[in-house]
mmCIF file of C-alpha atoms in Angstrom:
data_model
loop_
_atom_site.group_PDB
_atom_site.id
_atom_site.type_symbol
_atom_site.label_atom_id
_atom_site.label_comp_id
_atom_site.label_asym_id
_atom_site.label_seq_id
_atom_site.Cartn_x
_atom_site.Cartn_y
_atom_site.Cartn_z
ATOM 1 C CA MET P 1 -24.056 8.541 0.531
ATOM 2 C CA HIS P 2 -27.639 9.031 -0.579
ATOM 3 C CA HIS P 3 -26.939 12.685 -1.289
ATOM 4 C CA ASP P 4 -28.562 12.533 -4.695
ATOM 5 C CA GLY P 5 -30.295 15.750 -5.494
ATOM 6 C CA SER P 6 -33.351 14.175 -7.030
ATOM 7 C CA HIS P 7 -35.165 10.944 -7.632
ATOM 8 C CA GLN P 8 -34.079 11.061 -11.253
ATOM 9 C CA ASP P 9 -30.406 11.212 -10.272
ATOM 10 C CA TYR P 10 -31.015 8.327 -7.920
ATOM 11 C CA ARG P 11 -32.370 6.103 -10.677
ATOM 12 C CA ARG P 12 -29.582 7.066 -13.019
ATOM 13 C CA ARG P 13 -26.964 6.082 -10.459
ATOM 14 C CA ASP P 14 -28.404 2.589 -10.334
ATOM 15 C CA ARG P 15 -27.627 2.314 -13.997
ATOM 16 C CA CYS P 16 -23.980 3.280 -13.416
ATOM 17 C CA ALA P 17 -23.465 0.059 -11.497
ATOM 18 C CA GLY P 18 -24.262 -2.002 -14.574
ATOM 19 C CA GLY P 19 -20.912 -1.627 -16.307
ATOM 20 C CA GLY P 20 -18.820 -4.773 -16.548
ATOM 21 C CA THR P 21 -15.562 -2.906 -16.099
ATOM 22 C CA PRO P 22 -13.291 -3.811 -13.175
ATOM 23 C CA ARG P 23 -12.610 -0.119 -12.640
ATOM 24 C CA LEU P 24 -14.380 2.581 -10.708
ATOM 25 C CA VAL P 25 -16.192 4.780 -13.191
ATOM 26 C CA ASN P 26 -17.379 8.384 -13.142
ATOM 27 C CA CYS P 27 -21.000 8.172 -12.167
ATOM 28 C CA PHE P 28 -22.619 11.577 -11.921
ATOM 29 C CA GLY P 29 -19.559 13.223 -10.456
ATOM 30 C CA LYS P 30 -18.317 10.393 -8.279
ATOM 31 C CA LEU P 31 -15.982 7.459 -8.908
ATOM 32 C CA HIS P 32 -18.330 4.558 -8.363
ATOM 33 C CA LYS P 33 -18.272 0.774 -8.260
ATOM 34 C CA GLU P 34 -20.175 -2.149 -6.837
ATOM 35 C CA PHE P 35 -18.004 -5.067 -5.709
ATOM 36 C CA HIS P 36 -19.504 -8.517 -5.250
ATOM 37 C CA PHE P 37 -18.064 -11.134 -2.894
ATOM 38 C CA ALA P 38 -18.909 -14.710 -2.041
ATOM 39 C CA ASP P 39 -20.210 -13.790 1.379
ATOM 40 C CA PHE P 40 -20.093 -11.255 4.182
ATOM 41 C CA ALA P 41 -16.772 -12.509 5.596
ATOM 42 C CA HIS P 42 -15.041 -11.831 2.276
ATOM 43 C CA ALA P 43 -16.831 -8.508 1.805
ATOM 44 C CA PHE P 44 -15.915 -7.209 5.242
ATOM 45 C CA GLY P 45 -12.292 -8.311 4.883
ATOM 46 C CA PHE P 46 -12.138 -6.220 1.714
ATOM 47 C CA MET P 47 -13.791 -3.311 3.529
ATOM 48 C CA SER P 48 -11.176 -3.481 6.274
ATOM 49 C CA SER P 49 -8.350 -3.231 3.757
ATOM 50 C CA VAL P 50 -10.109 -0.317 2.054
ATOM 51 C CA ALA P 51 -10.614 1.356 5.445
ATOM 52 C CA LEU P 52 -6.854 1.220 6.088
ATOM 53 C CA ILE P 53 -6.125 2.725 2.672
ATOM 54 C CA ALA P 54 -8.680 5.464 3.353
ATOM 55 C CA GLU P 55 -7.192 6.380 6.711
ATOM 56 C CA SER P 56 -3.632 6.369 5.396
ATOM 57 C CA MET P 57 -4.669 8.747 2.568
ATOM 58 C CA ASN P 58 -6.860 10.775 4.934
ATOM 59 C CA HIS P 59 -9.566 10.474 2.285
ATOM 60 C CA HIS P 60 -12.758 8.657 3.140
ATOM 61 C CA PRO P 61 -15.267 7.014 0.825
ATOM 62 C CA GLU P 62 -19.021 7.115 0.835
ATOM 63 C CA TRP P 63 -19.722 3.416 0.945
ATOM 64 C CA SER P 64 -22.375 0.907 1.806
ATOM 65 C CA ASN P 65 -22.644 -2.822 2.269
ATOM 66 C CA VAL P 66 -25.237 -5.531 2.412
ATOM 67 C CA TYR P 67 -24.001 -9.136 2.753
ATOM 68 C CA GLY P 68 -21.547 -9.726 -0.135
ATOM 69 C CA LYS P 69 -22.064 -6.394 -1.908
ATOM 70 C CA VAL P 70 -19.875 -3.352 -1.289
ATOM 71 C CA THR P 71 -20.673 -0.074 -3.068
ATOM 72 C CA ILE P 72 -18.031 2.652 -3.103
ATOM 73 C CA ASP P 73 -18.368 6.295 -4.184
ATOM 74 C CA LEU P 74 -15.375 8.600 -4.225
ATOM 75 C CA THR P 75 -15.412 12.342 -4.567
ATOM 76 C CA THR P 76 -13.591 15.304 -3.046
ATOM 77 C CA HIS P 77 -16.087 17.516 -1.254
ATOM 78 C CA ASP P 78 -13.751 20.523 -1.062
ATOM 79 C CA ALA P 79 -13.313 20.465 -4.827
ATOM 80 C CA ASP P 80 -16.941 19.517 -5.491
ATOM 81 C CA GLY P 81 -15.846 16.780 -7.871
ATOM 82 C CA ILE P 82 -13.370 14.029 -8.697
ATOM 83 C CA THR P 83 -9.719 14.905 -8.075
ATOM 84 C CA ALA P 84 -6.328 13.199 -8.379
ATOM 85 C CA LEU P 85 -6.805 11.997 -4.794
ATOM 86 C CA ASP P 86 -9.938 10.068 -5.799
ATOM 87 C CA LEU P 87 -8.146 8.549 -8.783
ATOM 88 C CA ALA P 88 -5.223 7.471 -6.584
ATOM 89 C CA PHE P 89 -7.620 5.959 -4.049
ATOM 90 C CA ALA P 90 -9.537 4.151 -6.800
ATOM 91 C CA ALA P 91 -6.304 2.720 -8.216
ATOM 92 C CA ARG P 92 -5.406 1.219 -4.846
ATOM 93 C CA VAL P 93 -8.882 -0.264 -4.410
ATOM 94 C CA GLU P 94 -8.726 -1.741 -7.901
ATOM 95 C CA ARG P 95 -5.340 -3.342 -7.185
ATOM 96 C CA LEU P 96 -6.748 -4.789 -3.967
ATOM 97 C CA ALA P 97 -9.697 -6.242 -5.867
ATOM 98 C CA ALA P 98 -7.449 -7.565 -8.649
ATOM 99 C CA ALA P 99 -5.341 -9.380 -6.047
ATOM 100 C CA GLY P 100 -8.101 -11.923 -5.888
ATOM 101 C CA LEU P 101 -10.289 -10.536 -3.200
ATOM 102 C CA VAL P 102 -13.349 -9.993 -5.342
ATOM 103 C CA MET N 1 -0.515 -17.025 22.824
ATOM 104 C CA HIS N 2 2.900 -17.350 24.415
ATOM 105 C CA HIS N 3 1.641 -20.191 26.597
ATOM 106 C CA ASP N 4 4.622 -22.389 25.838
ATOM 107 C CA GLY N 5 5.620 -24.359 28.851
ATOM 108 C CA SER N 6 9.339 -23.893 28.409
ATOM 109 C CA HIS N 7 12.016 -22.093 26.441
ATOM 110 C CA GLN N 8 12.708 -25.313 24.574
ATOM 111 C CA ASP N 9 9.082 -25.515 23.407
ATOM 112 C CA TYR N 10 9.306 -21.919 22.322
ATOM 113 C CA ARG N 11 12.315 -22.572 20.074
ATOM 114 C CA ARG N 12 10.733 -25.691 18.647
ATOM 115 C CA ARG N 13 7.597 -23.772 17.722
ATOM 116 C CA ASP N 14 9.683 -21.413 15.607
ATOM 117 C CA ARG N 15 10.680 -24.450 13.577
ATOM 118 C CA CYS N 16 7.020 -25.377 13.008
ATOM 119 C CA ALA N 17 6.577 -22.230 10.958
ATOM 120 C CA GLY N 18 9.155 -23.391 8.449
ATOM 121 C CA GLY N 19 6.959 -25.831 6.567
ATOM 122 C CA GLY N 20 6.091 -24.853 3.000
ATOM 123 C CA THR N 21 2.618 -26.329 3.211
ATOM 124 C CA PRO N 22 -0.386 -24.076 2.669
ATOM 125 C CA ARG N 23 -2.149 -25.840 5.528
ATOM 126 C CA LEU N 24 -2.212 -25.270 9.240
ATOM 127 C CA VAL N 25 -0.114 -27.996 10.853
ATOM 128 C CA ASN N 26 -0.070 -29.595 14.274
ATOM 129 C CA CYS N 27 2.657 -27.757 16.099
ATOM 130 C CA PHE N 28 3.057 -29.021 19.642
ATOM 131 C CA GLY N 29 -0.635 -29.479 20.200
ATOM 132 C CA LYS N 30 -1.942 -26.513 18.233
ATOM 133 C CA LEU N 31 -2.908 -26.057 14.597
ATOM 134 C CA HIS N 32 -0.395 -23.459 13.538
ATOM 135 C CA LYS N 33 0.491 -21.351 10.530
ATOM 136 C CA GLU N 34 2.240 -18.131 9.588
ATOM 137 C CA PHE N 35 0.632 -16.215 6.725
ATOM 138 C CA HIS N 36 2.603 -13.612 4.818
ATOM 139 C CA PHE N 37 0.975 -10.683 2.989
ATOM 140 C CA ALA N 38 2.262 -7.855 0.828
ATOM 141 C CA ASP N 39 1.593 -5.268 3.499
ATOM 142 C CA PHE N 40 -0.418 -4.415 6.596
ATOM 143 C CA ALA N 41 -3.569 -3.464 4.651
ATOM 144 C CA HIS N 42 -3.742 -6.942 3.103
ATOM 145 C CA ALA N 43 -2.857 -8.644 6.387
ATOM 146 C CA PHE N 44 -5.506 -6.821 8.368
ATOM 147 C CA GLY N 45 -8.166 -7.453 5.719
ATOM 148 C CA PHE N 46 -7.423 -11.157 6.086
ATOM 149 C CA MET N 47 -7.573 -10.839 9.867
ATOM 150 C CA SER N 48 -11.001 -9.216 9.642
ATOM 151 C CA SER N 49 -12.348 -12.104 7.582
ATOM 152 C CA VAL N 50 -10.830 -14.585 10.043
ATOM 153 C CA ALA N 51 -12.364 -12.633 12.940
ATOM 154 C CA LEU N 52 -15.821 -13.013 11.394
ATOM 155 C CA ILE N 53 -15.307 -16.751 10.937
ATOM 156 C CA ALA N 54 -14.139 -17.021 14.540
ATOM 157 C CA GLU N 55 -17.141 -15.197 15.936
ATOM 158 C CA SER N 56 -19.593 -17.175 13.810
ATOM 159 C CA MET N 57 -18.066 -20.453 15.063
ATOM 160 C CA ASN N 58 -17.768 -19.078 18.617
ATOM 161 C CA HIS N 59 -14.194 -20.341 18.535
ATOM 162 C CA HIS N 60 -11.381 -17.856 18.855
ATOM 163 C CA PRO N 61 -7.766 -18.188 17.757
ATOM 164 C CA GLU N 62 -4.595 -17.251 19.524
ATOM 165 C CA TRP N 63 -3.077 -15.002 16.916
ATOM 166 C CA SER N 64 -0.556 -12.286 16.430
ATOM 167 C CA ASN N 65 0.436 -9.832 13.743
ATOM 168 C CA VAL N 66 3.284 -7.588 12.789
ATOM 169 C CA TYR N 67 3.020 -5.687 9.484
ATOM 170 C CA GLY N 68 2.356 -8.321 6.769
ATOM 171 C CA LYS N 69 2.747 -11.408 8.960
ATOM 172 C CA VAL N 70 -0.201 -13.116 10.674
ATOM 173 C CA THR N 71 0.432 -16.099 12.959
ATOM 174 C CA ILE N 72 -2.522 -18.275 13.939
ATOM 175 C CA ASP N 73 -2.682 -21.022 16.585
ATOM 176 C CA LEU N 74 -5.818 -23.069 17.087
ATOM 177 C CA THR N 75 -6.609 -25.339 19.976
ATOM 178 C CA THR N 76 -9.614 -26.188 22.132
ATOM 179 C CA HIS N 77 -8.857 -25.292 25.742
ATOM 180 C CA ASP N 78 -11.729 -27.342 27.172
ATOM 181 C CA ALA N 79 -10.387 -30.444 25.460
ATOM 182 C CA ASP N 80 -6.744 -29.542 26.055
ATOM 183 C CA GLY N 81 -5.907 -30.283 22.437
ATOM 184 C CA ILE N 82 -6.935 -30.097 18.790
ATOM 185 C CA THR N 83 -10.565 -31.001 18.089
ATOM 186 C CA ALA N 84 -12.891 -31.200 15.084
ATOM 187 C CA LEU N 85 -13.763 -27.557 15.741
ATOM 188 C CA ASP N 86 -10.138 -26.530 15.210
ATOM 189 C CA LEU N 87 -9.945 -28.568 12.015
ATOM 190 C CA ALA N 88 -13.152 -26.972 10.693
ATOM 191 C CA PHE N 89 -11.841 -23.512 11.564
ATOM 192 C CA ALA N 90 -8.508 -24.253 9.875
ATOM 193 C CA ALA N 91 -10.267 -25.455 6.725
ATOM 194 C CA ARG N 92 -12.154 -22.170 6.449
ATOM 195 C CA VAL N 93 -8.991 -20.124 6.989
ATOM 196 C CA GLU N 94 -7.167 -22.173 4.353
ATOM 197 C CA ARG N 95 -9.985 -21.607 1.846
ATOM 198 C CA LEU N 96 -9.849 -17.896 2.575
ATOM 199 C CA ALA N 97 -6.091 -17.860 1.994
ATOM 200 C CA ALA N 98 -6.428 -19.962 -1.164
ATOM 201 C CA ALA N 99 -8.923 -17.447 -2.553
ATOM 202 C CA GLY N 100 -5.941 -15.268 -3.282
ATOM 203 C CA LEU N 101 -5.650 -13.283 -0.128
ATOM 204 C CA VAL N 102 -2.206 -14.493 0.849
ATOM 205 C CA MET V 1 6.451 -10.564 18.086
ATOM 206 C CA HIS V 2 7.918 -13.179 20.350
ATOM 207 C CA HIS V 3 11.427 -11.994 19.549
ATOM 208 C CA ASP V 4 12.573 -12.285 23.146
ATOM 209 C CA GLY V 5 16.219 -13.134 23.311
ATOM 210 C CA SER V 6 15.935 -15.672 26.064
ATOM 211 C CA HIS V 7 13.526 -17.598 28.225
ATOM 212 C CA GLN V 8 14.404 -15.308 31.123
ATOM 213 C CA ASP V 9 13.371 -12.222 29.134
ATOM 214 C CA TYR V 10 10.193 -14.007 28.214
ATOM 215 C CA ARG V 11 9.234 -14.578 31.837
ATOM 216 C CA ARG V 12 10.126 -11.022 32.790
ATOM 217 C CA ARG V 13 7.869 -9.624 30.078
ATOM 218 C CA ASP V 14 4.928 -11.452 31.601
ATOM 219 C CA ARG V 15 5.543 -9.452 34.757
ATOM 220 C CA CYS V 16 5.375 -6.145 32.815
ATOM 221 C CA ALA V 17 1.718 -6.797 32.106
ATOM 222 C CA GLY V 18 0.881 -6.701 35.794
ATOM 223 C CA GLY V 19 0.913 -2.943 36.238
ATOM 224 C CA GLY V 20 -2.468 -1.349 36.955
ATOM 225 C CA THR V 21 -1.679 1.772 34.948
ATOM 226 C CA PRO V 22 -3.914 2.671 32.005
ATOM 227 C CA ARG V 23 -0.816 3.635 30.030
ATOM 228 C CA LEU V 24 1.560 1.694 27.862
ATOM 229 C CA VAL V 25 4.763 1.197 29.823
ATOM 230 C CA ASN V 26 8.368 0.581 28.839
ATOM 231 C CA CYS V 27 8.767 -3.147 29.097
ATOM 232 C CA PHE V 28 12.251 -4.265 28.155
ATOM 233 C CA GLY V 29 12.604 -1.731 25.393
ATOM 234 C CA LYS V 30 9.049 -1.747 24.073
ATOM 235 C CA LEU V 31 5.953 0.243 25.002
ATOM 236 C CA HIS V 32 3.705 -2.511 26.223
ATOM 237 C CA LYS V 33 0.167 -3.018 27.456
ATOM 238 C CA GLU V 34 -2.471 -5.689 27.792
ATOM 239 C CA PHE V 35 -6.034 -4.501 27.184
ATOM 240 C CA HIS V 36 -8.972 -6.518 28.450
ATOM 241 C CA PHE V 37 -12.435 -6.380 26.871
ATOM 242 C CA ALA V 38 -15.783 -7.953 27.643
ATOM 243 C CA ASP V 39 -15.586 -10.251 24.637
ATOM 244 C CA PHE V 40 -14.070 -10.809 21.217
ATOM 245 C CA ALA V 41 -16.461 -8.415 19.444
ATOM 246 C CA HIS V 42 -15.312 -5.527 21.645
ATOM 247 C CA ALA V 43 -11.666 -6.562 21.411
ATOM 248 C CA PHE V 44 -11.686 -6.764 17.619
ATOM 249 C CA GLY V 45 -13.505 -3.441 17.287
ATOM 250 C CA PHE V 46 -10.687 -1.878 19.303
ATOM 251 C CA MET V 47 -8.115 -3.656 17.136
ATOM 252 C CA SER V 48 -9.718 -2.239 13.987
ATOM 253 C CA SER V 49 -9.469 1.302 15.323
ATOM 254 C CA VAL V 50 -5.849 0.678 16.309
ATOM 255 C CA ALA V 51 -5.154 -0.751 12.846
ATOM 256 C CA LEU V 52 -6.404 2.462 11.237
ATOM 257 C CA ILE V 53 -4.211 4.562 13.519
ATOM 258 C CA ALA V 54 -1.247 2.337 12.682
ATOM 259 C CA GLU V 55 -1.728 2.640 8.947
ATOM 260 C CA SER V 56 -2.252 6.389 9.083
ATOM 261 C CA MET V 57 1.010 6.784 11.051
ATOM 262 C CA ASN V 58 2.770 4.195 8.867
ATOM 263 C CA HIS V 59 3.915 2.601 12.114
ATOM 264 C CA HIS V 60 2.790 -0.918 12.923
ATOM 265 C CA PRO V 61 2.562 -2.630 16.299
ATOM 266 C CA GLU V 62 3.583 -6.084 17.342
ATOM 267 C CA TRP V 63 0.317 -7.284 18.767
ATOM 268 C CA SER V 64 -1.591 -10.384 19.667
ATOM 269 C CA ASN V 65 -5.096 -11.317 20.662
ATOM 270 C CA VAL V 66 -6.995 -14.130 22.245
ATOM 271 C CA TYR V 67 -10.722 -13.625 22.876
ATOM 272 C CA GLY V 68 -11.061 -10.392 24.929
ATOM 273 C CA LYS V 69 -7.338 -9.771 25.483
ATOM 274 C CA VAL V 70 -5.240 -7.563 23.202
ATOM 275 C CA THR V 71 -1.501 -7.206 23.849
ATOM 276 C CA ILE V 72 0.365 -4.381 22.135
ATOM 277 C CA ASP V 73 4.122 -3.802 21.923
ATOM 278 C CA LEU V 74 5.515 -0.710 20.257
ATOM 279 C CA THR V 75 9.096 -0.104 19.230
ATOM 280 C CA THR V 76 10.926 1.451 16.300
ATOM 281 C CA HIS V 77 13.064 -1.185 14.638
ATOM 282 C CA ASP V 78 15.215 1.330 12.726
ATOM 283 C CA ALA V 79 16.138 3.053 15.981
ATOM 284 C CA ASP V 80 16.364 -0.188 17.946
ATOM 285 C CA GLY V 81 14.245 1.291 20.722
ATOM 286 C CA ILE V 82 11.323 3.492 21.719
ATOM 287 C CA THR V 83 11.050 6.774 19.807
ATOM 288 C CA ALA V 84 8.714 9.768 19.686
ATOM 289 C CA LEU V 85 6.692 7.889 17.079
ATOM 290 C CA ASP V 86 5.979 5.080 19.553
ATOM 291 C CA LEU V 87 4.995 7.584 22.228
ATOM 292 C CA ALA V 88 2.629 9.358 19.809
ATOM 293 C CA PHE V 89 1.101 6.028 18.788
ATOM 294 C CA ALA V 90 0.697 4.998 22.431
ATOM 295 C CA ALA V 91 -1.024 8.289 23.260
ATOM 296 C CA ARG V 92 -3.600 7.711 20.534
ATOM 297 C CA VAL V 93 -4.236 4.135 21.673
ATOM 298 C CA GLU V 94 -4.637 5.320 25.272
ATOM 299 C CA ARG V 95 -7.153 7.972 24.211
ATOM 300 C CA LEU V 96 -9.085 5.327 22.285
ATOM 301 C CA ALA V 97 -9.149 3.078 25.349
ATOM 302 C CA ALA V 98 -10.113 5.969 27.633
ATOM 303 C CA ALA V 99 -13.060 6.743 25.358
ATOM 304 C CA GLY V 100 -14.762 3.779 26.942
ATOM 305 C CA LEU V 101 -13.702 0.980 24.705
ATOM 306 C CA VAL V 102 -11.789 -1.004 27.285
ATOM 307 C CA MET H 1 -29.538 -0.284 0.864
ATOM 308 C CA HIS H 2 -31.102 2.277 -1.434
ATOM 309 C CA HIS H 3 -34.065 -0.002 -1.984
ATOM 310 C CA ASP H 4 -36.597 2.745 -1.427
ATOM 311 C CA GLY H 5 -39.595 2.237 -3.560
ATOM 312 C CA SER H 6 -40.072 5.861 -4.437
ATOM 313 C CA HIS H 7 -38.590 9.314 -4.108
ATOM 314 C CA GLN H 8 -41.193 10.111 -1.464
ATOM 315 C CA ASP H 9 -40.068 7.169 0.672
ATOM 316 C CA TYR H 10 -36.514 8.327 0.265
ATOM 317 C CA ARG H 11 -37.265 11.791 1.630
ATOM 318 C CA ARG H 12 -39.299 10.391 4.498
ATOM 319 C CA ARG H 13 -36.449 8.120 5.556
ATOM 320 C CA ASP H 14 -34.209 11.149 5.936
ATOM 321 C CA ARG H 15 -36.666 12.428 8.513
ATOM 322 C CA CYS H 16 -36.412 9.160 10.488
ATOM 323 C CA ALA H 17 -32.799 9.925 11.296
ATOM 324 C CA GLY H 18 -33.785 13.044 13.200
ATOM 325 C CA GLY H 19 -34.935 11.344 16.390
ATOM 326 C CA GLY H 20 -32.781 11.970 19.440
ATOM 327 C CA THR H 21 -33.357 8.483 20.829
ATOM 328 C CA PRO H 22 -30.354 6.236 21.406
ATOM 329 C CA ARG H 23 -32.364 3.322 20.030
ATOM 330 C CA LEU H 24 -32.913 2.018 16.564
ATOM 331 C CA VAL H 25 -36.417 2.999 15.490
ATOM 332 C CA ASN H 26 -38.897 1.600 13.009
ATOM 333 C CA CYS H 27 -38.432 3.694 9.940
ATOM 334 C CA PHE H 28 -40.721 2.604 7.143
ATOM 335 C CA GLY H 29 -40.382 -1.059 7.901
ATOM 336 C CA LYS H 30 -36.742 -1.147 8.945
ATOM 337 C CA LEU H 31 -35.023 -0.662 12.298
ATOM 338 C CA HIS H 32 -32.946 2.402 11.571
ATOM 339 C CA LYS H 33 -30.342 4.588 13.220
ATOM 340 C CA GLU H 34 -27.541 6.983 12.402
ATOM 341 C CA PHE H 35 -24.540 6.780 14.721
ATOM 342 C CA HIS H 36 -22.072 9.640 14.921
ATOM 343 C CA PHE H 37 -18.445 9.186 15.960
ATOM 344 C CA ALA H 38 -15.519 11.528 16.513
ATOM 345 C CA ASP H 39 -13.749 10.303 13.408
ATOM 346 C CA PHE H 40 -13.354 7.463 10.933
ATOM 347 C CA ALA H 41 -11.130 5.373 13.236
ATOM 348 C CA HIS H 42 -13.843 5.286 15.890
ATOM 349 C CA ALA H 43 -16.594 4.707 13.334
ATOM 350 C CA PHE H 44 -14.827 1.783 11.692
ATOM 351 C CA GLY H 45 -13.968 0.204 15.040
ATOM 352 C CA PHE H 46 -17.674 0.245 15.824
ATOM 353 C CA MET H 47 -18.450 -1.211 12.391
ATOM 354 C CA SER H 48 -16.032 -4.070 13.008
ATOM 355 C CA SER H 49 -17.754 -4.975 16.263
ATOM 356 C CA VAL H 50 -21.138 -4.794 14.526
ATOM 357 C CA ALA H 51 -19.810 -6.975 11.700
ATOM 358 C CA LEU H 52 -18.840 -9.679 14.208
ATOM 359 C CA ILE H 53 -22.278 -9.541 15.808
ATOM 360 C CA ALA H 54 -23.873 -9.783 12.368
ATOM 361 C CA GLU H 55 -21.853 -12.816 11.353
ATOM 362 C CA SER H 56 -22.438 -14.595 14.658
ATOM 363 C CA MET H 57 -26.214 -14.066 14.277
ATOM 364 C CA ASN H 58 -26.061 -14.864 10.553
ATOM 365 C CA HIS H 59 -28.092 -11.721 10.030
ATOM 366 C CA HIS H 60 -26.586 -8.895 8.038
ATOM 367 C CA PRO H 61 -27.462 -5.206 8.077
ATOM 368 C CA GLU H 62 -27.913 -2.770 5.255
ATOM 369 C CA TRP H 63 -25.451 -0.127 6.323
ATOM 370 C CA SER H 64 -23.428 2.755 5.050
ATOM 371 C CA ASN H 65 -20.639 4.957 6.270
ATOM 372 C CA VAL H 66 -19.006 8.239 5.486
ATOM 373 C CA TYR H 67 -16.227 9.437 7.822
ATOM 374 C CA GLY H 68 -17.709 9.440 11.365
ATOM 375 C CA LYS H 69 -21.293 8.588 10.403
ATOM 376 C CA VAL H 70 -22.628 5.021 10.337
ATOM 377 C CA THR H 71 -26.194 4.369 9.200
ATOM 378 C CA ILE H 72 -27.756 1.000 9.970
ATOM 379 C CA ASP H 73 -31.019 -0.475 8.656
ATOM 380 C CA LEU H 74 -32.265 -3.836 9.864
ATOM 381 C CA THR H 75 -35.008 -5.911 8.356
ATOM 382 C CA THR H 76 -35.673 -9.565 7.627
ATOM 383 C CA HIS H 77 -36.073 -10.049 3.890
ATOM 384 C CA ASP H 78 -37.683 -13.473 4.191
ATOM 385 C CA ALA H 79 -40.383 -12.049 6.432
ATOM 386 C CA ASP H 80 -40.618 -8.768 4.508
ATOM 387 C CA GLY H 81 -40.454 -6.812 7.737
ATOM 388 C CA ILE H 82 -38.980 -6.430 11.204
ATOM 389 C CA THR H 83 -38.711 -9.660 13.208
ATOM 390 C CA ALA H 84 -37.433 -10.761 16.617
ATOM 391 C CA LEU H 85 -34.048 -11.301 14.989
ATOM 392 C CA ASP H 86 -33.834 -7.630 14.035
ATOM 393 C CA LEU H 87 -34.833 -6.580 17.530
ATOM 394 C CA ALA H 88 -32.177 -8.855 19.056
ATOM 395 C CA PHE H 89 -29.556 -7.480 16.663
ATOM 396 C CA ALA H 90 -30.587 -3.900 17.452
ATOM 397 C CA ALA H 91 -30.338 -4.559 21.190
ATOM 398 C CA ARG H 92 -26.759 -5.760 20.816
ATOM 399 C CA VAL H 93 -25.811 -2.754 18.687
ATOM 400 C CA GLU H 94 -27.400 -0.399 21.223
ATOM 401 C CA ARG H 95 -25.455 -2.022 24.055
ATOM 402 C CA LEU H 96 -22.251 -1.640 22.055
ATOM 403 C CA ALA H 97 -23.005 2.031 21.468
ATOM 404 C CA ALA H 98 -23.951 2.569 25.115
ATOM 405 C CA ALA H 99 -20.584 1.113 26.160
ATOM 406 C CA GLY H 100 -19.126 4.437 25.164
ATOM 407 C CA LEU H 101 -18.293 3.888 21.562
ATOM 408 C CA VAL H 102 -20.598 6.537 20.149
#
């Protein structure tokens, strides 16, 4: 997280979050999405499910949280970009969110 | 958990789980419910939300889990029975479940 | 959980918990241990780590919690007994506990 | 998170993480620390304990994680700075870390 190369990149990433799509989107080389929950209890429950998915895929997100907001960025460091593994991870997170958690 | 006074109580508690109600029900002196989830990732996400509620109310359930099943029993030891605190806890768990988690 | 065949088994399992060993022990066909923590926050942190291990091994414990106590039972249903998978799981849980969590 | 007012602030915050102290330190108006764990399972177990503390204090951190690294920033938005609540939160997180989790 926070590995943006420049201030300009940093500002541009903020704009990525604006999309109304329910899907993680390519945001400057990472699959990115902000999820919004009613409160911290809902947000952290979601995070726990995502953590289990991450560990089972042995693929770990860059993510952050404050209260009801969870921001996820997925990329594959070894490949220096988005791979099939990131897309598979994103699909599972999207299904979790669609199940009514978000 | 497992504090049943006799084998007979233990068998009767199994029958408590059979109700089709979405609510926790009084089962031999405890508010009781089995929740069923698609898999362990969903179940543990729910448990994490419940854990936060428990800690914020400083009231902790007797609960157990195996894969997608979460069993919760609520009682107030100091009062040796179900109190308003248990009912308030149960209401929050039911709202969480109703939000689509279960 | 709670699948004991009889009241007698149920009482005998309580006695399994008494051992002072830091390891999970064979308790009537399951690798079993009670872990005791200072409070619920420590206990649930431990449970979250165990949950990640479980999901990554695709092998899920029968477990229960009340406040600072976490009880874990491991068995392999398909084999109707303890297998190498249970022993590997137990070893990881023991290492986690030895790291200072318990 | 990511609420840095300028690129310069952003770079300076990176330098805050360098301190070898086990305590959260005032880093540009927030109590800040990076915690490093052996792996994701340990890191997320720690996060779950911190989440319970947060909910029980009704005070929620800005925090992020990638694999074994957990970064925590504490501030009180209503007071626009660090308050006794942040210090109390930090003390509990430090005790948790000192218990051998980190």
